[in-house]
Coordinates of C-alpha atoms in Angstrom, one line a residue:
M30 CA -103.2 80.2 -46.6
D31 CA -101.4 79.7 -43.3
Y32 CA -97.9 79.3 -44.6
L33 CA -96.5 78.4 -41.2
E34 CA -98.9 75.5 -40.5
N35 CA -98.5 74.3 -44.1
A36 CA -94.7 74.2 -43.8
R37 CA -94.9 72.4 -40.5
R38 CA -97.2 69.8 -42.1
I39 CA -95.0 69.4 -45.2
F40 CA -91.7 69.1 -43.2
K41 CA -92.9 67.1 -40.1
E42 CA -91.4 63.9 -41.6
D43 CA -88.0 65.5 -42.2
Y44 CA -86.7 63.6 -39.2
F45 CA -83.0 64.4 -39.4
A46 CA -83.7 68.1 -39.2
T47 CA -86.7 68.1 -36.9
E48 CA -85.9 65.3 -34.5
A49 CA -82.1 64.6 -34.7
A50 CA -81.0 68.3 -35.0
G51 CA -84.1 69.7 -33.1
I52 CA -84.9 72.4 -35.7
V53 CA -88.1 74.3 -35.3
I54 CA -89.9 76.3 -38.1
D55 CA -90.8 79.7 -36.6
K56 CA -92.0 81.9 -39.4
V57 CA -92.8 81.3 -43.1
E58 CA -93.8 83.6 -45.9
P59 CA -93.5 83.0 -49.7
G60 CA -89.8 83.0 -50.4
Y61 CA -88.8 83.4 -46.7
A62 CA -88.4 81.1 -43.7
K63 CA -87.0 81.5 -40.2
C64 CA -85.9 78.4 -38.3
T65 CA -84.2 77.9 -35.0
M66 CA -82.1 75.1 -33.5
P67 CA -81.5 74.9 -29.8
L68 CA -77.9 73.8 -29.2
G69 CA -76.9 70.8 -27.2
K70 CA -73.9 68.6 -26.9
I71 CA -74.9 66.7 -30.0
H72 CA -74.3 69.8 -32.1
K73 CA -70.7 70.3 -30.8
N74 CA -67.4 69.1 -32.3
A75 CA -64.4 67.8 -30.5
A76 CA -63.1 71.3 -29.9
G77 CA -66.4 72.3 -28.2
N78 CA -67.6 74.5 -31.0
V79 CA -70.8 74.0 -33.0
M80 CA -70.1 71.6 -35.8
G81 CA -70.1 73.1 -39.3
G82 CA -72.4 70.3 -40.4
A83 CA -75.0 71.3 -37.8
V84 CA -74.8 74.9 -39.0
F85 CA -75.2 73.8 -42.6
T86 CA -78.1 71.5 -41.8
L87 CA -80.0 74.4 -40.2
A88 CA -79.3 76.7 -43.3
D89 CA -80.3 73.9 -45.8
F90 CA -83.5 73.2 -43.9
A91 CA -84.4 76.9 -43.8
F92 CA -83.8 77.2 -47.5
G93 CA -86.0 74.1 -48.2
V94 CA -88.8 75.6 -46.1
A95 CA -88.6 79.0 -47.8
A96 CA -88.4 77.5 -51.3
N97 CA -91.3 75.2 -50.8
T98 CA -94.1 77.2 -49.2
E99 CA -96.3 77.5 -52.3
E100 CA -98.4 74.6 -53.5
R101 CA -97.4 72.3 -56.4
V102 CA -93.8 73.4 -56.6
S103 CA -90.8 71.3 -55.5
T104 CA -87.4 73.0 -55.1
V105 CA -84.3 71.2 -54.1
S106 CA -80.7 72.4 -53.5
L107 CA -78.6 72.4 -56.7
T108 CA -75.6 74.2 -55.3
S109 CA -74.6 75.9 -52.1
E110 CA -71.7 77.9 -50.8
I111 CA -71.3 78.4 -47.1
R112 CA -69.0 80.9 -45.5
F113 CA -68.3 80.4 -41.8
I114 CA -68.0 83.9 -40.3
G115 CA -67.8 83.4 -36.5
F116 CA -68.1 81.0 -33.6
S117 CA -71.4 80.6 -31.8
K118 CA -71.2 81.3 -28.1
G119 CA -75.0 81.3 -27.6
S120 CA -77.5 78.5 -26.9
V121 CA -79.7 78.8 -30.0
L122 CA -79.0 79.3 -33.7
T123 CA -81.4 81.0 -36.1
A124 CA -81.4 80.8 -39.8
E125 CA -83.3 83.2 -42.1
A126 CA -83.6 82.2 -45.7
R127 CA -84.6 84.8 -48.3
R128 CA -85.4 84.4 -52.0
I129 CA -83.3 86.7 -54.1
R130 CA -84.6 85.7 -57.5
E131 CA -86.8 83.0 -59.0
G132 CA -87.2 81.8 -62.5
K133 CA -88.9 78.8 -64.2
S134 CA -86.3 76.3 -63.4
V135 CA -83.9 77.9 -60.8
A136 CA -84.3 80.0 -57.7
F137 CA -81.6 81.9 -55.7
Y138 CA -81.6 82.3 -51.9
D139 CA -79.4 83.8 -49.3
V140 CA -79.4 82.3 -45.8
E141 CA -77.9 83.9 -42.7
V142 CA -77.3 82.0 -39.5
C143 CA -76.9 83.8 -36.2
D144 CA -76.8 82.9 -32.6
D145 CA -79.0 84.3 -29.9
L146 CA -76.2 86.7 -28.8
G147 CA -76.3 88.3 -32.3
T148 CA -73.1 86.7 -33.6
V149 CA -73.3 86.0 -37.4
V150 CA -72.1 82.4 -37.6
A151 CA -72.5 81.7 -41.4
K152 CA -73.8 83.0 -44.6
V153 CA -75.0 80.6 -47.3
A154 CA -75.7 81.3 -51.0
M155 CA -78.0 78.6 -52.4
T156 CA -79.3 77.8 -55.8
G157 CA -82.4 75.6 -56.1
A158 CA -83.6 73.5 -59.0
R159 CA -87.4 74.0 -59.4
K160 CA -89.8 71.4 -60.8
V161 CA -93.4 72.5 -61.4
F162 CA -95.9 69.7 -61.2
Q163 CA -98.8 69.7 -63.6
A164 CA -102.3 68.9 -62.4

């Protein structure tokens, strides 16, 4: 299965992430996703820094992609805890979501968001609720 093409097909209608925020899915494997978001003035707050909501949107989207790469499983965010570590001075943010553990009804992921200069911008711990659909 081509996980990258499958993820792009599944998430192409996630317009807020893909069109408004400009997020691109770059790499996908079971339990893993790497997404990037080129930064523009729409992502900045009044102080000129990248808005926390933009950082979280990227992290949440990467989690969603990583958690939903396998057929017939739907995982949504149940809880999330974001820690803002540093300010982005770069022009692109990258989020990498990694599955830590998965059970029948919950899954745990860590997401790290960095800029293209290597600055760690945020770390997010996410718990997903899983629903397995029967054929």
